Amino acid sequence: QVQLVESGGGLAQPGGSLRLSCAASGIAISPYAMSWARQVPGKGLEWVSGISSDGKEIDYADSVKGRFTIARDNAKNTMYLQMNSLKPEDTALYLCGKERGGDLSRILFEYDDWGQGTQVTVSS
């Protein structure tokens, strides 16, 4: 049974930083692309950033480009999201997802497993 567990969320001030982690169990993530997405109450899931299975292809939503950095450690079966220069509009529930294959996709339908999420709140 695949399990993805996010951690590292919390309260940050505007301009602050947080580092999210996504730990996988029940499956090795090395063959799969992985992504972060976020959800605000009343809105749909928004793709934020993704990384291919080998880490060579990385992509970001325009809203976070230059502020967020995605990484993965296949040996630790874990993915990360370093979030810098946080803005109030980054406030959301952040979830990690496992893609069906190794190639990176922004299409959320291509992801077959999701974690429960970790809450990020940016406020002064």
PDB file of C-alpha atoms in Angstrom:
ATOM      1  CA  GLN A   1       0.000   0.000   0.000  1.00  0.00           C
ATOM      2  CA  VAL A   2       1.457   3.305  -1.115  1.00  0.00           C
ATOM      3  CA  GLN A   3       1.595   5.982   1.544  1.00  0.00           C
ATOM      4  CA  LEU A   4       2.788   9.548   1.078  1.00  0.00           C
ATOM      5  CA  VAL A   5       3.213  11.642   4.212  1.00  0.00           C
ATOM      6  CA  GLU A   6       3.870  15.372   4.033  1.00  0.00           C
ATOM      7  CA  SER A   7       5.461  17.360   6.839  1.00  0.00           C
ATOM      8  CA  GLY A   8       7.078  20.716   7.473  1.00  0.00           C
ATOM      9  CA  GLY A   9       4.103  22.994   7.129  1.00  0.00           C
ATOM     10  CA  GLY A  10       3.210  25.662   9.638  1.00  0.00           C
ATOM     11  CA  LEU A  11       2.902  29.373  10.139  1.00  0.00           C
ATOM     12  CA  ALA A  12       5.375  31.685   8.435  1.00  0.00           C
ATOM     13  CA  GLN A  13       5.592  35.437   8.074  1.00  0.00           C
ATOM     14  CA  PRO A  14       5.553  37.061   4.647  1.00  0.00           C
ATOM     15  CA  GLY A  15       9.061  36.832   3.262  1.00  0.00           C
ATOM     16  CA  GLY A  16       9.822  33.815   5.408  1.00  0.00           C
ATOM     17  CA  SER A  17      10.726  30.250   4.501  1.00  0.00           C
ATOM     18  CA  LEU A  18       9.500  26.735   5.074  1.00  0.00           C
ATOM     19  CA  ARG A  19      10.785  23.366   3.905  1.00  0.00           C
ATOM     20  CA  LEU A  20       8.247  20.666   3.145  1.00  0.00           C
ATOM     21  CA  SER A  21       9.042  16.964   3.010  1.00  0.00           C
ATOM     22  CA  CYS A  22       7.142  14.087   1.430  1.00  0.00           C
ATOM     23  CA  ALA A  23       8.115  10.673   2.749  1.00  0.00           C
ATOM     24  CA  ALA A  24       6.952   7.633   0.810  1.00  0.00           C
ATOM     25  CA  SER A  25       6.413   4.110   2.086  1.00  0.00           C
ATOM     26  CA  GLY A  26       5.061   0.945   0.518  1.00  0.00           C
ATOM     27  CA  ILE A  27       6.761   1.686  -2.783  1.00  0.00           C
ATOM     28  CA  ALA A  28      10.053   3.012  -4.076  1.00  0.00           C
ATOM     29  CA  ILE A  29       9.525   6.415  -5.703  1.00  0.00           C
ATOM     30  CA  SER A  30      12.656   6.213  -7.865  1.00  0.00           C
ATOM     31  CA  PRO A  31      10.792   5.116 -11.050  1.00  0.00           C
ATOM     32  CA  TYR A  32       8.194   7.845 -10.769  1.00  0.00           C
ATOM     33  CA  ALA A  33       7.888  11.555 -11.346  1.00  0.00           C
ATOM     34  CA  MET A  34       6.625  13.409  -8.287  1.00  0.00           C
ATOM     35  CA  SER A  35       4.878  16.724  -7.811  1.00  0.00           C
ATOM     36  CA  TRP A  36       3.625  19.156  -5.228  1.00  0.00           C
ATOM     37  CA  ALA A  37       0.154  20.646  -5.511  1.00  0.00           C
ATOM     38  CA  ARG A  38      -1.822  22.946  -3.231  1.00  0.00           C
ATOM     39  CA  GLN A  39      -5.429  23.460  -2.369  1.00  0.00           C
ATOM     40  CA  VAL A  40      -7.301  26.405  -0.935  1.00  0.00           C
ATOM     41  CA  PRO A  41     -10.797  25.838   0.512  1.00  0.00           C
ATOM     42  CA  GLY A  42     -13.396  26.324  -2.191  1.00  0.00           C
ATOM     43  CA  LYS A  43     -10.889  26.016  -5.014  1.00  0.00           C
ATOM     44  CA  GLY A  44      -9.498  23.129  -7.009  1.00  0.00           C
ATOM     45  CA  LEU A  45      -6.127  21.484  -6.647  1.00  0.00           C
ATOM     46  CA  GLU A  46      -3.380  23.630  -8.171  1.00  0.00           C
ATOM     47  CA  TRP A  47      -0.164  22.065  -9.480  1.00  0.00           C
ATOM     48  CA  VAL A  48       2.868  23.827  -7.961  1.00  0.00           C
ATOM     49  CA  SER A  49       6.047  22.008  -8.943  1.00  0.00           C
ATOM     50  CA  GLY A  50       7.240  18.669 -10.224  1.00  0.00           C
ATOM     51  CA  ILE A  51      10.388  16.615 -10.715  1.00  0.00           C
ATOM     52  CA  SER A  52      11.059  13.696 -13.026  1.00  0.00           C
ATOM     53  CA  SER A  53      12.077  10.286 -11.741  1.00  0.00           C
ATOM     54  CA  ASP A  54      15.790  10.942 -12.286  1.00  0.00           C
ATOM     55  CA  GLY A  55      15.611  14.545 -11.094  1.00  0.00           C
ATOM     56  CA  LYS A  56      16.858  15.917 -14.406  1.00  0.00           C
ATOM     57  CA  GLU A  57      13.603  17.620 -15.361  1.00  0.00           C
ATOM     58  CA  ILE A  58      12.084  20.172 -12.998  1.00  0.00           C
ATOM     59  CA  ASP A  59       9.194  22.527 -13.540  1.00  0.00           C
ATOM     60  CA  TYR A  60       7.402  25.208 -11.554  1.00  0.00           C
ATOM     61  CA  ALA A  61       4.134  27.071 -11.769  1.00  0.00           C
ATOM     62  CA  ASP A  62       4.703  30.708 -12.722  1.00  0.00           C
ATOM     63  CA  SER A  63       3.329  31.794  -9.341  1.00  0.00           C
ATOM     64  CA  VAL A  64       6.207  30.140  -7.444  1.00  0.00           C
ATOM     65  CA  LYS A  65       9.052  30.240  -9.968  1.00  0.00           C
ATOM     66  CA  GLY A  66      12.179  31.783  -8.481  1.00  0.00           C
ATOM     67  CA  ARG A  67      10.924  31.331  -4.907  1.00  0.00           C
ATOM     68  CA  PHE A  68      10.369  27.575  -4.515  1.00  0.00           C
ATOM     69  CA  THR A  69      12.879  24.765  -5.120  1.00  0.00           C
ATOM     70  CA  ILE A  70      11.922  21.136  -5.519  1.00  0.00           C
ATOM     71  CA  ALA A  71      14.297  18.236  -4.881  1.00  0.00           C
ATOM     72  CA  ARG A  72      14.214  14.525  -4.292  1.00  0.00           C
ATOM     73  CA  ASP A  73      16.390  11.937  -2.585  1.00  0.00           C
ATOM     74  CA  ASN A  74      15.498   8.550  -4.019  1.00  0.00           C
ATOM     75  CA  ALA A  75      17.781   6.795  -1.538  1.00  0.00           C
ATOM     76  CA  LYS A  76      15.654   8.257   1.265  1.00  0.00           C
ATOM     77  CA  ASN A  77      12.423   7.789  -0.689  1.00  0.00           C
ATOM     78  CA  THR A  78      11.645  11.424   0.003  1.00  0.00           C
ATOM     79  CA  MET A  79      10.826  14.596  -1.923  1.00  0.00           C
ATOM     80  CA  TYR A  80      11.253  18.159  -0.705  1.00  0.00           C
ATOM     81  CA  LEU A  81       9.965  21.641  -1.411  1.00  0.00           C
ATOM     82  CA  GLN A  82      12.018  24.596  -0.198  1.00  0.00           C
ATOM     83  CA  MET A  83       9.730  27.611  -0.038  1.00  0.00           C
ATOM     84  CA  ASN A  84      11.352  31.036   0.217  1.00  0.00           C
ATOM     85  CA  SER A  85      10.003  34.586   0.025  1.00  0.00           C
ATOM     86  CA  LEU A  86       6.607  33.322   1.080  1.00  0.00           C
ATOM     87  CA  LYS A  87       3.537  35.397   0.316  1.00  0.00           C
ATOM     88  CA  PRO A  88       0.065  35.347   1.913  1.00  0.00           C
ATOM     89  CA  GLU A  89      -1.284  33.913  -1.342  1.00  0.00           C
ATOM     90  CA  ASP A  90       0.886  30.831  -0.779  1.00  0.00           C
ATOM     91  CA  THR A  91      -1.398  29.888   2.110  1.00  0.00           C
ATOM     92  CA  ALA A  92      -2.845  26.461   1.275  1.00  0.00           C
ATOM     93  CA  LEU A  93      -2.835  22.769   2.032  1.00  0.00           C
ATOM     94  CA  TYR A  94       0.207  21.341   0.245  1.00  0.00           C
ATOM     95  CA  LEU A  95       0.037  17.763  -1.034  1.00  0.00           C
ATOM     96  CA  CYS A  96       2.591  15.549  -2.735  1.00  0.00           C
ATOM     97  CA  GLY A  97       1.659  13.217  -5.536  1.00  0.00           C
ATOM     98  CA  LYS A  98       3.198  10.243  -7.352  1.00  0.00           C
ATOM     99  CA  GLU A  99       2.906  10.169 -11.121  1.00  0.00           C
ATOM    100  CA  ARG A 100       2.005   6.988 -12.989  1.00  0.00           C
ATOM    101  CA  GLY A 101       5.280   7.109 -14.915  1.00  0.00           C
ATOM    102  CA  GLY A 102       8.697   8.674 -14.852  1.00  0.00           C
ATOM    103  CA  ASP A 103       8.109  11.637 -17.130  1.00  0.00           C
ATOM    104  CA  LEU A 104       7.083  14.891 -15.508  1.00  0.00           C
ATOM    105  CA  SER A 105       3.534  16.091 -16.101  1.00  0.00           C
ATOM    106  CA  ARG A 106       1.576  19.112 -14.903  1.00  0.00           C
ATOM    107  CA  ILE A 107      -1.668  17.220 -15.463  1.00  0.00           C
ATOM    108  CA  LEU A 108      -3.021  16.164 -12.073  1.00  0.00           C
ATOM    109  CA  PHE A 109      -4.967  13.296 -13.667  1.00  0.00           C
ATOM    110  CA  GLU A 110      -1.594  11.642 -14.338  1.00  0.00           C
ATOM    111  CA  TYR A 111      -1.006  11.244 -10.584  1.00  0.00           C
ATOM    112  CA  ASP A 112      -2.423   8.147  -8.920  1.00  0.00           C
ATOM    113  CA  ASP A 113      -1.402   8.590  -5.303  1.00  0.00           C
ATOM    114  CA  TRP A 114      -1.627  11.655  -3.066  1.00  0.00           C
ATOM    115  CA  GLY A 115      -0.787  12.365   0.533  1.00  0.00           C
ATOM    116  CA  GLN A 116      -3.099  13.978   3.070  1.00  0.00           C
ATOM    117  CA  GLY A 117      -1.261  17.282   2.937  1.00  0.00           C
ATOM    118  CA  THR A 118       0.445  19.711   5.275  1.00  0.00           C
ATOM    119  CA  GLN A 119      -0.990  23.150   5.976  1.00  0.00           C
ATOM    120  CA  VAL A 120       1.059  26.242   5.140  1.00  0.00           C
ATOM    121  CA  THR A 121      -0.165  29.570   6.463  1.00  0.00           C
ATOM    122  CA  VAL A 122       1.603  32.802   5.578  1.00  0.00           C
ATOM    123  CA  SER A 123       0.515  35.700   7.728  1.00  0.00           C
ATOM    124  CA  SER A 124       1.946  38.505   9.816  1.00  0.00           C
TER     125      SER A 124
END
